[in-house]
PDB file of C-alpha atoms in Angstrom:
ATOM      1  CA  MET A   1      91.495 142.542 137.050  1.00  0.00           C
ATOM      2  CA  THR A   2      92.913 145.825 136.855  1.00  0.00           C
ATOM      3  CA  GLU A   3      93.605 147.615 133.621  1.00  0.00           C
ATOM      4  CA  GLU A   4      97.336 147.567 134.374  1.00  0.00           C
ATOM      5  CA  VAL A   5      97.189 143.705 134.947  1.00  0.00           C
ATOM      6  CA  ALA A   6      95.241 143.199 131.684  1.00  0.00           C
ATOM      7  CA  ALA A   7      97.515 145.161 129.769  1.00  0.00           C
ATOM      8  CA  ALA A   8     100.497 143.335 131.054  1.00  0.00           C
ATOM      9  CA  LYS A   9      98.863 139.917 130.181  1.00  0.00           C
ATOM     10  CA  ALA A  10      98.198 141.191 126.757  1.00  0.00           C
ATOM     11  CA  ALA A  11     101.647 142.589 126.372  1.00  0.00           C
ATOM     12  CA  ALA A  12     103.149 139.217 127.487  1.00  0.00           C
ATOM     13  CA  ALA A  13     101.180 137.387 125.101  1.00  0.00           C
ATOM     14  CA  GLU A  14     102.397 139.516 122.194  1.00  0.00           C
ATOM     15  CA  TYR A  15     106.055 139.337 123.531  1.00  0.00           C
ATOM     16  CA  LYS A  16     105.711 135.528 123.750  1.00  0.00           C
ATOM     17  CA  SER A  17     104.239 135.332 120.169  1.00  0.00           C
ATOM     18  CA  SER A  18     106.900 137.433 118.671  1.00  0.00           C
ATOM     19  CA  ASP A  19     109.563 136.218 116.478  1.00  0.00           C
ATOM     20  CA  LYS A  20     111.766 134.806 119.371  1.00  0.00           C
ATOM     21  CA  ASP A  21     114.933 136.598 118.376  1.00  0.00           C
ATOM     22  CA  GLY A  22     114.990 138.187 121.749  1.00  0.00           C
ATOM     23  CA  ALA A  23     114.233 141.651 120.475  1.00  0.00           C
ATOM     24  CA  GLY A  24     110.377 141.299 121.021  1.00  0.00           C
ATOM     25  CA  PRO A  25     107.892 143.275 119.206  1.00  0.00           C
ATOM     26  CA  ALA A  26     108.263 147.100 118.635  1.00  0.00           C
ATOM     27  CA  THR A  27     106.986 149.045 121.589  1.00  0.00           C
ATOM     28  CA  VAL A  28     105.554 152.611 122.264  1.00  0.00           C
ATOM     29  CA  PHE A  29     109.165 153.537 123.388  1.00  0.00           C
ATOM     30  CA  ASP A  30     110.357 152.902 119.744  1.00  0.00           C
ATOM     31  CA  ASN A  31     107.969 155.560 118.609  1.00  0.00           C
ATOM     32  CA  ILE A  32     109.209 157.859 121.383  1.00  0.00           C
ATOM     33  CA  LEU A  33     112.872 157.298 120.562  1.00  0.00           C
ATOM     34  CA  SER A  34     112.147 157.675 116.754  1.00  0.00           C
ATOM     35  CA  GLY A  35     110.568 160.873 117.342  1.00  0.00           C
ATOM     36  CA  GLU A  36     107.261 159.811 115.866  1.00  0.00           C
ATOM     37  CA  TRP A  37     105.507 160.333 119.294  1.00  0.00           C
ATOM     38  CA  GLY A  38     106.313 163.140 121.453  1.00  0.00           C
ATOM     39  CA  SER A  39     107.250 163.026 125.162  1.00  0.00           C
ATOM     40  CA  THR A  40     108.094 165.245 127.956  1.00  0.00           C
ATOM     41  CA  LYS A  41     111.875 164.600 128.271  1.00  0.00           C
ATOM     42  CA  VAL A  42     113.360 164.986 131.829  1.00  0.00           C
ATOM     43  CA  HIS A  43     116.877 163.716 130.978  1.00  0.00           C
ATOM     44  CA  GLU A  44     118.714 162.504 127.928  1.00  0.00           C
ATOM     45  CA  ASP A  45     122.270 161.439 127.255  1.00  0.00           C
ATOM     46  CA  ASP A  46     123.957 159.231 124.792  1.00  0.00           C
ATOM     47  CA  VAL A  47     122.654 155.888 126.134  1.00  0.00           C
ATOM     48  CA  SER A  48     119.414 156.823 128.052  1.00  0.00           C
ATOM     49  CA  LEU A  49     116.230 158.861 127.880  1.00  0.00           C
ATOM     50  CA  ALA A  50     114.064 159.850 130.834  1.00  0.00           C
ATOM     51  CA  PHE A  51     110.534 161.128 130.177  1.00  0.00           C
ATOM     52  CA  ARG A  52     107.282 161.667 132.109  1.00  0.00           C
ATOM     53  CA  ASP A  53     104.902 158.766 132.202  1.00  0.00           C
ATOM     54  CA  ILE A  54     101.620 159.576 130.250  1.00  0.00           C
ATOM     55  CA  ASN A  55      99.559 157.648 132.963  1.00  0.00           C
ATOM     56  CA  PRO A  56     101.156 158.874 136.218  1.00  0.00           C
ATOM     57  CA  GLN A  57     100.757 156.749 139.154  1.00  0.00           C
ATOM     58  CA  ALA A  58     102.233 159.545 141.555  1.00  0.00           C
ATOM     59  CA  PRO A  59     102.637 163.282 141.352  1.00  0.00           C
ATOM     60  CA  VAL A  60     106.067 162.493 139.806  1.00  0.00           C
ATOM     61  CA  HIS A  61     106.312 159.602 137.536  1.00  0.00           C
ATOM     62  CA  VAL A  62     109.268 159.424 135.183  1.00  0.00           C
ATOM     63  CA  VAL A  63     110.340 156.381 132.868  1.00  0.00           C
ATOM     64  CA  VAL A  64     113.893 155.777 132.345  1.00  0.00           C
ATOM     65  CA  ILE A  65     114.799 153.733 129.291  1.00  0.00           C
ATOM     66  CA  PRO A  66     117.924 152.665 127.290  1.00  0.00           C
ATOM     67  CA  LYS A  67     118.054 154.124 123.823  1.00  0.00           C
ATOM     68  CA  HIS A  68     119.266 150.859 122.413  1.00  0.00           C
ATOM     69  CA  ARG A  69     117.222 147.855 123.575  1.00  0.00           C
ATOM     70  CA  ASP A  70     119.891 145.159 122.530  1.00  0.00           C
ATOM     71  CA  GLY A  71     117.704 142.485 123.906  1.00  0.00           C
ATOM     72  CA  LEU A  72     116.886 144.212 127.158  1.00  0.00           C
ATOM     73  CA  THR A  73     113.156 143.570 126.671  1.00  0.00           C
ATOM     74  CA  LYS A  74     113.049 142.786 130.348  1.00  0.00           C
ATOM     75  CA  LEU A  75     115.330 142.877 133.400  1.00  0.00           C
ATOM     76  CA  SER A  76     115.479 139.016 133.668  1.00  0.00           C
ATOM     77  CA  ASN A  77     116.925 138.953 130.089  1.00  0.00           C
ATOM     78  CA  ALA A  78     119.867 141.237 131.114  1.00  0.00           C
ATOM     79  CA  ARG A  79     123.297 139.803 130.132  1.00  0.00           C
ATOM     80  CA  GLU A  80     126.633 140.180 131.992  1.00  0.00           C
ATOM     81  CA  ASP A  81     127.946 142.557 129.280  1.00  0.00           C
ATOM     82  CA  GLN A  82     124.983 144.782 129.954  1.00  0.00           C
ATOM     83  CA  LYS A  83     125.943 145.453 133.629  1.00  0.00           C
ATOM     84  CA  ASP A  84     127.181 149.021 132.606  1.00  0.00           C
ATOM     85  CA  ILE A  85     123.915 150.074 131.110  1.00  0.00           C
ATOM     86  CA  LEU A  86     122.098 148.558 133.943  1.00  0.00           C
ATOM     87  CA  GLY A  87     124.173 150.742 136.398  1.00  0.00           C
ATOM     88  CA  HIS A  88     123.689 153.891 134.121  1.00  0.00           C
ATOM     89  CA  LEU A  89     119.969 153.602 134.139  1.00  0.00           C
ATOM     90  CA  MET A  90     119.848 153.265 137.964  1.00  0.00           C
ATOM     91  CA  TYR A  91     122.453 156.256 138.003  1.00  0.00           C
ATOM     92  CA  VAL A  92     119.881 158.402 135.784  1.00  0.00           C
ATOM     93  CA  ALA A  93     117.012 157.322 137.879  1.00  0.00           C
ATOM     94  CA  GLN A  94     118.746 158.643 141.091  1.00  0.00           C
ATOM     95  CA  LEU A  95     119.640 161.852 139.250  1.00  0.00           C
ATOM     96  CA  VAL A  96     115.908 162.386 138.263  1.00  0.00           C
ATOM     97  CA  GLY A  97     114.735 161.309 141.690  1.00  0.00           C
ATOM     98  CA  LYS A  98     116.880 163.640 143.711  1.00  0.00           C
ATOM     99  CA  LYS A  99     115.991 166.617 141.335  1.00  0.00           C
ATOM    100  CA  GLU A 100     112.167 165.948 141.040  1.00  0.00           C
ATOM    101  CA  CYS A 101     111.640 164.317 144.663  1.00  0.00           C
ATOM    102  CA  PRO A 102     113.921 165.801 147.196  1.00  0.00           C
ATOM    103  CA  GLU A 103     111.881 164.075 150.023  1.00  0.00           C
ATOM    104  CA  GLY A 104     112.598 160.578 148.664  1.00  0.00           C
ATOM    105  CA  PHE A 105     111.360 158.473 145.655  1.00  0.00           C
ATOM    106  CA  ARG A 106     110.902 154.920 144.666  1.00  0.00           C
ATOM    107  CA  VAL A 107     112.326 153.167 141.631  1.00  0.00           C
ATOM    108  CA  VAL A 108     110.389 150.192 140.266  1.00  0.00           C
ATOM    109  CA  VAL A 109     111.137 147.768 137.628  1.00  0.00           C
ATOM    110  CA  ASN A 110     108.196 145.401 136.378  1.00  0.00           C
ATOM    111  CA  ASP A 111     109.420 142.253 134.968  1.00  0.00           C
ATOM    112  CA  GLY A 112     107.283 139.750 132.892  1.00  0.00           C
ATOM    113  CA  GLU A 113     103.626 138.963 133.086  1.00  0.00           C
ATOM    114  CA  HIS A 114     103.345 138.365 136.824  1.00  0.00           C
ATOM    115  CA  GLY A 115     105.349 141.591 137.418  1.00  0.00           C
ATOM    116  CA  ALA A 116     102.866 143.520 135.481  1.00  0.00           C
ATOM    117  CA  GLN A 117     105.201 144.435 132.777  1.00  0.00           C
ATOM    118  CA  SER A 118     103.219 146.134 129.944  1.00  0.00           C
ATOM    119  CA  VAL A 119     106.042 147.462 127.685  1.00  0.00           C
ATOM    120  CA  TYR A 120     108.713 144.983 126.595  1.00  0.00           C
ATOM    121  CA  HIS A 121     111.592 147.360 126.556  1.00  0.00           C
ATOM    122  CA  LEU A 122     113.470 147.603 129.857  1.00  0.00           C
ATOM    123  CA  HIS A 123     112.329 150.680 131.891  1.00  0.00           C
ATOM    124  CA  LEU A 124     112.682 151.987 135.408  1.00  0.00           C
ATOM    125  CA  HIS A 125     109.767 153.918 136.915  1.00  0.00           C
ATOM    126  CA  VAL A 126     110.985 156.811 139.206  1.00  0.00           C
ATOM    127  CA  LEU A 127     107.835 157.574 141.549  1.00  0.00           C
ATOM    128  CA  GLY A 128     107.654 160.252 144.230  1.00  0.00           C
ATOM    129  CA  GLY A 129     106.187 163.555 144.995  1.00  0.00           C
ATOM    130  CA  ARG A 130     104.068 161.958 147.860  1.00  0.00           C
ATOM    131  CA  GLN A 131     104.540 159.468 150.761  1.00  0.00           C
ATOM    132  CA  MET A 132     104.794 156.046 149.296  1.00  0.00           C
ATOM    133  CA  GLY A 133     102.973 153.204 150.964  1.00  0.00           C
ATOM    134  CA  TRP A 134     104.429 149.512 151.832  1.00  0.00           C
ATOM    135  CA  PRO A 135     103.911 146.904 150.681  1.00  0.00           C
ATOM    136  CA  PRO A 136     103.622 147.889 147.210  1.00  0.00           C
ATOM    137  CA  GLY A 137     101.287 145.818 144.896  1.00  0.00           C
TER     138      GLY A 137
END
């Protein structure tokens, strides 16, 4: 089992055992958003933050998150009234991708334990700076 899969399994267990209000437990992203932990910001606006991943999986690896989780612990929890924020996150991902990876990029969303999600605060990974392979995973 890889470190990422082990981290995802541990995060899923913590998420499942949280208080079941849909918010999930506090995450590292809460610490970044509060300013308690630093990050290398790439983009920020009223509703989103994009920053460099501390464990990059490609030469360019940027994480895009909503500033207010509002139950968006994972993509499969998205509600119809959250379509605007989902679209905004994709728009920010393409802004970052075009700027940082002019030859092309990949956007990844990990969802749940089998999707290897290790942080239960919806986030998009923008990966690039090299040729991506297929199939992923």
